[in-house]
Coordinates of C-alpha atoms in Angstrom, one line a residue:
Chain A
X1 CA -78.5 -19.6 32.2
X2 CA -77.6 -21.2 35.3
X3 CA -75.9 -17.9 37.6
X4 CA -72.5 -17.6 38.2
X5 CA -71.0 -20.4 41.1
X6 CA -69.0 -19.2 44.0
X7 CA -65.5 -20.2 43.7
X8 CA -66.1 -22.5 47.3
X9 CA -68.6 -24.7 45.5
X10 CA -66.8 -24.8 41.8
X11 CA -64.9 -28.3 41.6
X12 CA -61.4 -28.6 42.2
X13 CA -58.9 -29.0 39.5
X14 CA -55.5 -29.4 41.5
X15 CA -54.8 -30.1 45.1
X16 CA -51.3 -30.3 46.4
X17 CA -51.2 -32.3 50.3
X18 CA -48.2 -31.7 51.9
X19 CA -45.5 -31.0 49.6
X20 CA -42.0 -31.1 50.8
X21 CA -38.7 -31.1 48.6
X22 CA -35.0 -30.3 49.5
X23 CA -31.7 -29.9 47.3
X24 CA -29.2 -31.7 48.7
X25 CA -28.9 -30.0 52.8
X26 CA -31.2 -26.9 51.2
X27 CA -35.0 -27.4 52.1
X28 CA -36.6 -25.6 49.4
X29 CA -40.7 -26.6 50.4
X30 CA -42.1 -27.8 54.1
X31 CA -45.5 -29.4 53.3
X32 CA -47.1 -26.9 50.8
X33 CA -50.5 -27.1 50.7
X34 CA -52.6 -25.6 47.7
X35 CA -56.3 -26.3 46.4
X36 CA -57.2 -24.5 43.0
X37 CA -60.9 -24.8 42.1
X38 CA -62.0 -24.3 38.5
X39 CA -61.9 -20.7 37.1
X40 CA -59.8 -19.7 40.1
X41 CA -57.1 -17.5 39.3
X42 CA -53.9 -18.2 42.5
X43 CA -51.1 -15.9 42.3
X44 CA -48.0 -17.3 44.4
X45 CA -46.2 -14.5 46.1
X46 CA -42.9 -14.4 47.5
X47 CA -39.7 -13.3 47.6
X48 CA -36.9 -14.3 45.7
X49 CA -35.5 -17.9 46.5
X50 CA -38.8 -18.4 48.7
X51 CA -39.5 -22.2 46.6
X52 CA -42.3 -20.4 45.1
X53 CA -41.2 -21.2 41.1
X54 CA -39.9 -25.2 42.4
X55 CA -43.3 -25.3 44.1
X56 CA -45.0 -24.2 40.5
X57 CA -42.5 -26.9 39.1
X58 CA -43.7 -29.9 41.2
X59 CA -47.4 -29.4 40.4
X60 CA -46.4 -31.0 37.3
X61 CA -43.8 -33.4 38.2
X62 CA -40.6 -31.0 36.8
X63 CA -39.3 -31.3 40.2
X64 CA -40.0 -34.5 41.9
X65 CA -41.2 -33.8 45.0
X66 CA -39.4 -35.6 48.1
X67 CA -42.9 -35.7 49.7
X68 CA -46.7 -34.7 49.5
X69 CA -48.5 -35.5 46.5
X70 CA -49.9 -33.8 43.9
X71 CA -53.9 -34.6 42.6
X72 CA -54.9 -33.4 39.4
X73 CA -59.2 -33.9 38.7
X74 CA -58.8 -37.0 41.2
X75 CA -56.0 -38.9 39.6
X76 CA -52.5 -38.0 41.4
X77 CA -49.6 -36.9 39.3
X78 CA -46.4 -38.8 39.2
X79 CA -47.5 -41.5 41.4
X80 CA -49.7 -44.7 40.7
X81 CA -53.3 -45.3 41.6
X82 CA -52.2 -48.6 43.4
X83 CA -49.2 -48.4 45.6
X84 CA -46.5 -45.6 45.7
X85 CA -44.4 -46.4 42.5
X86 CA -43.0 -43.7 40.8
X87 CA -44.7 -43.4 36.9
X88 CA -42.8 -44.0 34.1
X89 CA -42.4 -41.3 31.5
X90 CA -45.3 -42.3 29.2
X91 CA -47.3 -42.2 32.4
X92 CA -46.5 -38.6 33.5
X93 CA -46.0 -37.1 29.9
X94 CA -50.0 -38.1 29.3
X95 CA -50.8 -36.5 32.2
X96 CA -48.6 -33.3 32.0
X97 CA -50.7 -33.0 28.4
X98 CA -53.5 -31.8 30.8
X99 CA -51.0 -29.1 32.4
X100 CA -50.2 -25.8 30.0
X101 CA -47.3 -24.1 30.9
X102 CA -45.4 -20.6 30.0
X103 CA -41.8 -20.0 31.2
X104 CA -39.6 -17.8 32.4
X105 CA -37.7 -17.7 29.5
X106 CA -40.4 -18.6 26.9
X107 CA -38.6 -22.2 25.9
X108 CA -40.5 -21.7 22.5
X109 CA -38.7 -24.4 20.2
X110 CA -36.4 -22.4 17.7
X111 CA -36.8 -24.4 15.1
X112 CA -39.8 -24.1 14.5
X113 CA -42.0 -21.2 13.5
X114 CA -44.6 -19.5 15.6
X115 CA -47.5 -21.1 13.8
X116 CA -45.5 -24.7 14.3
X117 CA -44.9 -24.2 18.3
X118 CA -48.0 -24.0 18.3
X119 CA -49.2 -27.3 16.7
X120 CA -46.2 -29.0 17.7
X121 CA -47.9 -30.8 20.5
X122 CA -51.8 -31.1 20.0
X123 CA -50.2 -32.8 16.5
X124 CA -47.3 -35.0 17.9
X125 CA -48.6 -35.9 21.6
X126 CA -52.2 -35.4 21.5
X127 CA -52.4 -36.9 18.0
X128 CA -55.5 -34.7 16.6
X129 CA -56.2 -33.9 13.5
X130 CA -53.6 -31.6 11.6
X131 CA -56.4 -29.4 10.0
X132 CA -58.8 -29.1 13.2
X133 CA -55.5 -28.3 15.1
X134 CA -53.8 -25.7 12.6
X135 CA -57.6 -23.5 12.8
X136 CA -57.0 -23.7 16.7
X137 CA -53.6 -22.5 16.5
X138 CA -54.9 -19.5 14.0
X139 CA -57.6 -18.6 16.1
X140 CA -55.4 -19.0 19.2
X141 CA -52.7 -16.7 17.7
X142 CA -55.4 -14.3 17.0
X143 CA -56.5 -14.2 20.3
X144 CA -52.9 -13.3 21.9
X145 CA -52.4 -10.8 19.1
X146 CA -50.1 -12.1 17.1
X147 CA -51.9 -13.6 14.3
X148 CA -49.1 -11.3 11.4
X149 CA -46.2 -13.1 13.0
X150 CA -47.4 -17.1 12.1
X151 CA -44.7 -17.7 9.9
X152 CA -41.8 -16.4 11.5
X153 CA -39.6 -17.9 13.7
X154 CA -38.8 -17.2 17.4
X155 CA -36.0 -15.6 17.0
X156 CA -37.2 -12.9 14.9
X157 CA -39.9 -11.8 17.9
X158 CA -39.6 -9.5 20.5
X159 CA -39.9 -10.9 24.1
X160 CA -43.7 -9.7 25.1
X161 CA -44.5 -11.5 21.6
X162 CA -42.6 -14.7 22.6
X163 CA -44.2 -15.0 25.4
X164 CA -48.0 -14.5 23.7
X165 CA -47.1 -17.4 21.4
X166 CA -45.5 -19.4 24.9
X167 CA -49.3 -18.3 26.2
X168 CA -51.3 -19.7 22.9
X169 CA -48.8 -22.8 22.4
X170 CA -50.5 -23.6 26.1
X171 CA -53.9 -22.9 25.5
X172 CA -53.3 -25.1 22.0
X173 CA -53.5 -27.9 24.5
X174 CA -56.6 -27.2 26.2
X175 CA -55.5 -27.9 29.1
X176 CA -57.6 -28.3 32.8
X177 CA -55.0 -25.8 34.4
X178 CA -52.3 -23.5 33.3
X179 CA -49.3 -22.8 35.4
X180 CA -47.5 -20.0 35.1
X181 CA -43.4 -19.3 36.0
X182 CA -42.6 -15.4 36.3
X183 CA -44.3 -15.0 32.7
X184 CA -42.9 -11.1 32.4
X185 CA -39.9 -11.5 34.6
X186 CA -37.3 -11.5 32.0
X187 CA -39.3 -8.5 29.6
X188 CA -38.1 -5.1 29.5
X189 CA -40.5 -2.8 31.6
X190 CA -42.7 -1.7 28.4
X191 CA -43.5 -4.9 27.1
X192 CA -44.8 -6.6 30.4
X193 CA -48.3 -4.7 29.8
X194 CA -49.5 -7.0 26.2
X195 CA -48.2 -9.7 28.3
X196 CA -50.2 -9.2 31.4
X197 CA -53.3 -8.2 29.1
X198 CA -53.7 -11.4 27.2
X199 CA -52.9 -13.1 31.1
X200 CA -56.0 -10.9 32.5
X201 CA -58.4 -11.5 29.7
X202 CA -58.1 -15.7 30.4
X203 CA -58.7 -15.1 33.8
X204 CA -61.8 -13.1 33.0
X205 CA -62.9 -15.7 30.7
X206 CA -62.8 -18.3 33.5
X207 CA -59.2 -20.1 33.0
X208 CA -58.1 -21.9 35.5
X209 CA -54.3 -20.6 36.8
X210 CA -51.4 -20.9 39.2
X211 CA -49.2 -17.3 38.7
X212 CA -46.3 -16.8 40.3
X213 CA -45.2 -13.3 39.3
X214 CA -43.7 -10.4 41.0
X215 CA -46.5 -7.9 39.5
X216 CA -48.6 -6.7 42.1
X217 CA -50.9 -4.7 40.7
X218 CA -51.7 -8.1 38.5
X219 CA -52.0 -10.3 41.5
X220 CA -54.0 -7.1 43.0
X221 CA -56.4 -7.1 40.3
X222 CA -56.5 -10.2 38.5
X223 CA -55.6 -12.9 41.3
X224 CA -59.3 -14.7 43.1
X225 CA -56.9 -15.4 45.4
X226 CA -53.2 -14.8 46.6
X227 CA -50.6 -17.3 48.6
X228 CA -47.7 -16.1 50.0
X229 CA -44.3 -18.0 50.3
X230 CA -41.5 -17.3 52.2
X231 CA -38.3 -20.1 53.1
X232 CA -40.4 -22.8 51.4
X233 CA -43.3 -22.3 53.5
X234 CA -47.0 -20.7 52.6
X235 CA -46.9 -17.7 55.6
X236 CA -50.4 -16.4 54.1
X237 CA -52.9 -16.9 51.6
X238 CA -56.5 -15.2 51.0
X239 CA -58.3 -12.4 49.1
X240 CA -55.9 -9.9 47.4
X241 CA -57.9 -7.2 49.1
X242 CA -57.2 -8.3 52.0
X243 CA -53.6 -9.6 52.0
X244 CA -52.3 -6.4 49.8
X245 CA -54.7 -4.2 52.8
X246 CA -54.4 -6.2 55.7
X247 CA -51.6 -8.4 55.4
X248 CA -52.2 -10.3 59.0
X249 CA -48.1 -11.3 59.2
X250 CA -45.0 -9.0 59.8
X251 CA -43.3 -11.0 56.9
X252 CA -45.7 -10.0 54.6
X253 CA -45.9 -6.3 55.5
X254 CA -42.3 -5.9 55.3
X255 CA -42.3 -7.9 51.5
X256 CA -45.3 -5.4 50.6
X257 CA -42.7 -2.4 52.0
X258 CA -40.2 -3.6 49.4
X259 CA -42.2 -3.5 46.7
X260 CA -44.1 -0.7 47.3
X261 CA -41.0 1.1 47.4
X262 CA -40.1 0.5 43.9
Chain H
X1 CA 4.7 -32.7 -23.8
X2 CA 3.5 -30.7 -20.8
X3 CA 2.6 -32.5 -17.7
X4 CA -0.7 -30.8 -17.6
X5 CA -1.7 -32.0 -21.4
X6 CA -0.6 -35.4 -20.2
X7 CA -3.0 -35.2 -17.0
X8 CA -5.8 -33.7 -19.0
X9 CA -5.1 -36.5 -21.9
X10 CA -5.9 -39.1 -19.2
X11 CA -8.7 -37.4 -17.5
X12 CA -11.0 -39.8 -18.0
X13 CA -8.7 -42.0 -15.0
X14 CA -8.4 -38.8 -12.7
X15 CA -12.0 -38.1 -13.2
X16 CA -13.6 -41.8 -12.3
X17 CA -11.3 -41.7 -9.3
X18 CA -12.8 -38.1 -8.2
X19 CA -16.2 -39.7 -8.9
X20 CA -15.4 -43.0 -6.0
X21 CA -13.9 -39.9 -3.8
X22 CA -17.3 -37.9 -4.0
X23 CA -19.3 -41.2 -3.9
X24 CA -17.1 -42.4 -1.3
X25 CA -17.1 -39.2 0.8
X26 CA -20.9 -38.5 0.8
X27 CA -22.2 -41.5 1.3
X28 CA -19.5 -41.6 4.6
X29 CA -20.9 -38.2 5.7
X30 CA -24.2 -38.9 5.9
X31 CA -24.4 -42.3 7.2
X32 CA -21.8 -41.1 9.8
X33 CA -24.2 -38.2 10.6
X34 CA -27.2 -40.6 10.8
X35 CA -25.3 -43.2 12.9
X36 CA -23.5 -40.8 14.7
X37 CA -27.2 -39.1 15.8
X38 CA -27.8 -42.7 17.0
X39 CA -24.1 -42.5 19.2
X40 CA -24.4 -39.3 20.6
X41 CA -28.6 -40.0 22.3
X42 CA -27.4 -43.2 23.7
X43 CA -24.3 -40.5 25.1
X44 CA -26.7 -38.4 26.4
X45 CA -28.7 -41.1 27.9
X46 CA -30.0 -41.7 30.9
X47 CA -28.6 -45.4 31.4
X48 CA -24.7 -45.7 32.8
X49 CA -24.8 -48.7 30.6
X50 CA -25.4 -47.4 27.6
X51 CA -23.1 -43.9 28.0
X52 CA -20.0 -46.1 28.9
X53 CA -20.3 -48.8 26.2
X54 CA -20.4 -44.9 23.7
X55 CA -18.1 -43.3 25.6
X56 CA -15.4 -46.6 25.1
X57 CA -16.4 -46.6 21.0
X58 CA -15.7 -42.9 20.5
X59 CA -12.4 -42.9 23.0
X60 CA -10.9 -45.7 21.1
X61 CA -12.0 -44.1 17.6
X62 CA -10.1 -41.5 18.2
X63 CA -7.4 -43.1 19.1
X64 CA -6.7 -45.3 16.2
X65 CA -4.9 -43.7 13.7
X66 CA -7.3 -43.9 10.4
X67 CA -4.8 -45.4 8.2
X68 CA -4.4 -48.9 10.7
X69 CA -8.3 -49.4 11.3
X70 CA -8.5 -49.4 7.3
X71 CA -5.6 -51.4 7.4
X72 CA -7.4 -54.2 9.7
X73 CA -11.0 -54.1 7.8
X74 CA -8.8 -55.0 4.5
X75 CA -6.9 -57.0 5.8
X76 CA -7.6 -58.1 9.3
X77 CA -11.2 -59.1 8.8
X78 CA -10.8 -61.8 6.2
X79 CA -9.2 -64.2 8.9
X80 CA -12.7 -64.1 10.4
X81 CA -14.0 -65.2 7.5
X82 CA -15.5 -61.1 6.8
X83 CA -14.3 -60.4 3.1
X84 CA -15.1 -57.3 1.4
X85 CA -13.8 -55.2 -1.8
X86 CA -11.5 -52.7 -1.6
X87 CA -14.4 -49.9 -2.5
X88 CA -16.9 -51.8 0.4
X89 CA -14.3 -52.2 3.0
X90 CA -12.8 -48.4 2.5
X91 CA -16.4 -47.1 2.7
X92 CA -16.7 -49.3 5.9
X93 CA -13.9 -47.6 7.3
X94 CA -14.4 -44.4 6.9
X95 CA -18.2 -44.3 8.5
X96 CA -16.5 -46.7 11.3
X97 CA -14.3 -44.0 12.3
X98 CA -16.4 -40.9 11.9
X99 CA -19.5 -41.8 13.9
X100 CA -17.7 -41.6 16.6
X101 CA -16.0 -37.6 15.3
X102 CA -19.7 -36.9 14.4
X103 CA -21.3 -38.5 17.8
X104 CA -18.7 -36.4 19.8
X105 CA -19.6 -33.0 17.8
X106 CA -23.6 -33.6 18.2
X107 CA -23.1 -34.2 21.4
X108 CA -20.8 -30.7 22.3
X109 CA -23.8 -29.3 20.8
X110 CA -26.4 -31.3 22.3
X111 CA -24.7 -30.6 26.0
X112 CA -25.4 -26.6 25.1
X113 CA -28.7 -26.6 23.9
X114 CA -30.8 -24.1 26.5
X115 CA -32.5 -26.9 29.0
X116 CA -35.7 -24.6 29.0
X117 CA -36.8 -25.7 25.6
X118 CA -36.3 -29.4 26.5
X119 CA -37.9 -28.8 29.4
X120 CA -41.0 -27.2 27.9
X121 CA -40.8 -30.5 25.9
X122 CA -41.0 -32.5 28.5
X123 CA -44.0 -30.2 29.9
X124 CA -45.7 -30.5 27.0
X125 CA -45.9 -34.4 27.6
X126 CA -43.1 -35.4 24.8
X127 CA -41.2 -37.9 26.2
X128 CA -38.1 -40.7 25.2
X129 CA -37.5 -40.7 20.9
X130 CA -40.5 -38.4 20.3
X131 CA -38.8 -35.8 22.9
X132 CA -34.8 -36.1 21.2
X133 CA -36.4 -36.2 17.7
X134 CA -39.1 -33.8 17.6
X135 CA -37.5 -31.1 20.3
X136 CA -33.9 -31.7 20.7
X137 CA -32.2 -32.7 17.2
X138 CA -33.2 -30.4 14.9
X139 CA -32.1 -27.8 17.2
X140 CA -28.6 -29.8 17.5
X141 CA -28.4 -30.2 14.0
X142 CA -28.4 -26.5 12.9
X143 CA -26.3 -25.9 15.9
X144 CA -23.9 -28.6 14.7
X145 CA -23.9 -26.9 10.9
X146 CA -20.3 -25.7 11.0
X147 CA -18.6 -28.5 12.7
X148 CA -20.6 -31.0 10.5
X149 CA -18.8 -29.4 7.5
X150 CA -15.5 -29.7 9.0
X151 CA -16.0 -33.3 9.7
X152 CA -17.4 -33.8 6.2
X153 CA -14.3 -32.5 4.7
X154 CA -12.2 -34.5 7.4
X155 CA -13.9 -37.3 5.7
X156 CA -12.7 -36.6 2.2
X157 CA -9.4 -36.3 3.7
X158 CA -9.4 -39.7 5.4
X159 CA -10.8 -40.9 1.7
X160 CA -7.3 -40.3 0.2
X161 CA -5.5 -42.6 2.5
X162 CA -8.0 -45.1 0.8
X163 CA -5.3 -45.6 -1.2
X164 CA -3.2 -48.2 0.7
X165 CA -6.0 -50.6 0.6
X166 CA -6.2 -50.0 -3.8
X167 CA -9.5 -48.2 -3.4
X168 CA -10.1 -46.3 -7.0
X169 CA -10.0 -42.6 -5.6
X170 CA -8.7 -39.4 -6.2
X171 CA -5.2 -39.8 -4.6
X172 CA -5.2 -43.7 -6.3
X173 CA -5.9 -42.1 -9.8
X174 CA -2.8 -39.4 -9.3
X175 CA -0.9 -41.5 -8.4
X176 CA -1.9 -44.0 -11.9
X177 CA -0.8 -41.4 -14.3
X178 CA 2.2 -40.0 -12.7
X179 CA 3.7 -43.6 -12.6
X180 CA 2.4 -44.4 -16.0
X181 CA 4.2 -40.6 -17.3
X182 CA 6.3 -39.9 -14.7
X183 CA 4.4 -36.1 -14.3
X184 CA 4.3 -36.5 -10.5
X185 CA 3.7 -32.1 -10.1
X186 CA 0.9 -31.8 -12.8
X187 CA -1.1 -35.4 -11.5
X188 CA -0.8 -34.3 -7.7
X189 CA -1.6 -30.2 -8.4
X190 CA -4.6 -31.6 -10.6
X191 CA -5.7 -33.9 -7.5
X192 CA -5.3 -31.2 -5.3
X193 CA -7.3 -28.9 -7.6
X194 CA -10.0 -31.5 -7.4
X195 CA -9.8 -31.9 -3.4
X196 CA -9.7 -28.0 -3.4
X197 CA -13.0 -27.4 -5.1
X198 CA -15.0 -30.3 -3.0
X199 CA -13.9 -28.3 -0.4
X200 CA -15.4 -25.0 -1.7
X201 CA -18.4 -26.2 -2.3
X202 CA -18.9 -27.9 0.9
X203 CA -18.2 -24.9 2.7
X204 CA -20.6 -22.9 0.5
X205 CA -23.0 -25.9 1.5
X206 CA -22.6 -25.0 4.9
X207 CA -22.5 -21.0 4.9
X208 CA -26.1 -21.3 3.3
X209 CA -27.3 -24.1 6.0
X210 CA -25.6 -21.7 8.0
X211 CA -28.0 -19.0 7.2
X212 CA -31.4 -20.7 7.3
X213 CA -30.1 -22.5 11.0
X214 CA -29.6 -19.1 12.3
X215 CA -32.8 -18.0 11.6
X216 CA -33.6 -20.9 13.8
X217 CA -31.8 -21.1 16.8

């Protein structure tokens, strides 16, 4: 058994050089720069309207960055190889195959049941085989719990069990890297827990993921390492023990205050 | 004799004319729908091109009194050399002018459709006809349930002024016997009655779509 790697030597999946985007007269990002090496577990910090969910949403091309690119296992994301043209959808749709992601808001597709979300895309993007896929998706469903609940449909499911199927319909993908947008932010207080547990157990198990999340105590615990945002700009980034311990800027003693507090 | 024994004496007329209404009507609906599906992605589309050239179709559709577009397929059409039956040139008219009424409804529901799903499409790596038939239609459809009804019974509506141009329908047939007997109340109730029950049933149709799209949106 070859012993466990440092995260400084493990390769890196995603590297994001100088990422800038405005709307309109509002800058929302000044040159972000992230690397996420394999297994790592980054939680983005920050408060409210600080760019960190549009950052989260440029690492696959959802937001078109205005500059910086984005590098995904050496090939960039939404610009060519050869020159700077833009790619065309086919182009960036194969490569966001390689990218899971859970919203916000889940964004599971109502019409179809939680078994279905599930296979939706390994069938109908990835093409692979129906049978191979639909044993994944069990096993996957399993895994986040929620095996009883195959055929029902979204609507029918509370929120912390929407967003378990919005986790597995990720994983269904096998993707390099999953990126994460506020996954509990919009579940009542007691279901955030079987959220952040299934969240917790893929880090553990070596997943690769970008968090941005207002949970502390996950970012505390879970996170290899923690970046902190404010006004579109990273003011801090390092070991949790240290930033939640030691943060080394005023802003992010007084964003630690706040939520303290609460 | 009683206008109604008259009617129900030459039933076999009203009946074949409810039969072209139905086959008329349905055939309208969903090839309307299917076209109309077609009309409201190049709508929604990305390309200025293509969401004018729909935009000027559906405008003028519903501006054009039905009656005058059948009027010019009948009649207008054969000076370009287009000639048609009554039966093909009725049906013509009647999908002609509700593509648009069924583009502009998909649409209405199309433009509400929560963007995170679409977006978790596009995430997902669906993208162009895979993307609006895979994530965004079905959703549309059930969304669409109610008003697709009410368009469906516009178009059986629509199929009675089929008349004009001698198409064998309902209102045609009513109108047959009560020249032929002069019974104009029992020929037009019995029509009605007939219009009436389509109308039922459709809306029964769509109360039960109803209830398996809500279980999906």
């Amino acid at each position: 058994m070859t012993p466990p790697m440092d995260d400084a030597e493990a390769p890196v999946v995603l590297a994001a050089h100088g990422v800038s985007k405005s709307f309109g007269a509002n800058t929302v990002l000044t040159d972000m720069e992230l690397t996420v090496r394999k297994g790592e577990t980054v939680c983005l910090l920050g408060p409210s309207g600080s760019g960190k969910s549009t950052f989260l949403r440029c690492l696959n091309w959802l937001e078109e960055p205005d500059a910086g690119f984005i590098v995904l296992k050496g090939q960039r994301i939404g610009i060519r190889p050869s020159g700077n043209i833009v790619m065309n959808d086919r182009e960036l749709a194969a490569i966001r195959t390689r990218i899971g992601m859970v919203f916000q808001h889940f964004a599971l597709w109502p019409h179809l049941t939680v078994l279905e979300n599930v296979m939706e895309a390994p069938i109908h993007v990835q093409r692979r085989d129906k049978a191979e896929v639909r044993r994944e998706a069990e096993a996957l469903l399993q895994r986040v719990g929620i095996a009883d609940k195959a055929g029902q449909y979204p609507a029918r499911l509370s929120g912390g069990q929407k967003q378990r199927v919005g986790i597995a319909r990720a994983l269904a993908m096998k993707p390099d890297l999953l990126l994460f947008d506020e996954p509990t932010s919009a579940l009542d207080p007691e279901l955030v827990g079987e959220v952040l547990a299934v969240m917790k157990d893929l880090a553990r198990e070596g997943m690769t993921m970008v968090v941005v999340t207002h949970e502390m105590a996950f970012a505390r615990d879970v996170a290899s390492r923690v970046v902190f945002l404010d006004q579109g700009r990273i003011v801090e980034s390092g070991a949790p023990e240290e930033f939640f311990t030691r943060p080394k800027t005023d802003r992010a003693r007084q964003f630690l205050l706040r939520y303290s507090a609460q | 004799m009683n206008g109604f024994t008259i009617v129900w004496d030459n039933r076999d007329v009203l009946l074949s004319g409810f039969a072209n209404t139905i086959a008329l009507s349905a055939i309208a609906a969903v090839v309307s729908l299917v076209l109309g599906a077609l009309l409201a992605m190049a709508l929604m589309a990305r390309s200025k091109a293509a969401r004018i050239g729909a935009t000027v179709y559906v405008d003028a559709m519903r501006c054009v009194p039905f009656l005058l577009l059948a009027y010019l397929i009948y009649y207008g059409l054969p000076s370009f050399g287009i000639r048609m039956s009554n039966w093909t040139s009725g049906l013509i008219a009647l999908i002609v002018y509700n593509v648009a009424y069924m583009a502009e409804l998909l649409r209405a529901a199309w433009a509400n459709l929560p963007k995170e799903s679409i977006e978790a499409g596009h995430a997902f790596g669906f993208h162009g006809l895979k993307l609006v038939r895979r994530i965004i239609l079905p959703p549309v459809f059930f969304a669409a349930v109610p008003m697709i009804g009410n368009q469906t019974i516009q178009i059986i509506k629509d199929s009675a002024f089929l008349t004009i141009i001698a198409v064998a329908e309902l209102t045609q047939a009513a109108m047959a016997i009560q020249t032929t007997y002069f019974v104009p109340f029992a020929s037009f109730v019995a029509a009605i009655a007939l219009y009436w029950i389509t109308c039922m049933a459709i809306e029964t149709g769509v109360a039960f779509v109803g209830r398996v799209a809500k279980a999906r949106q």
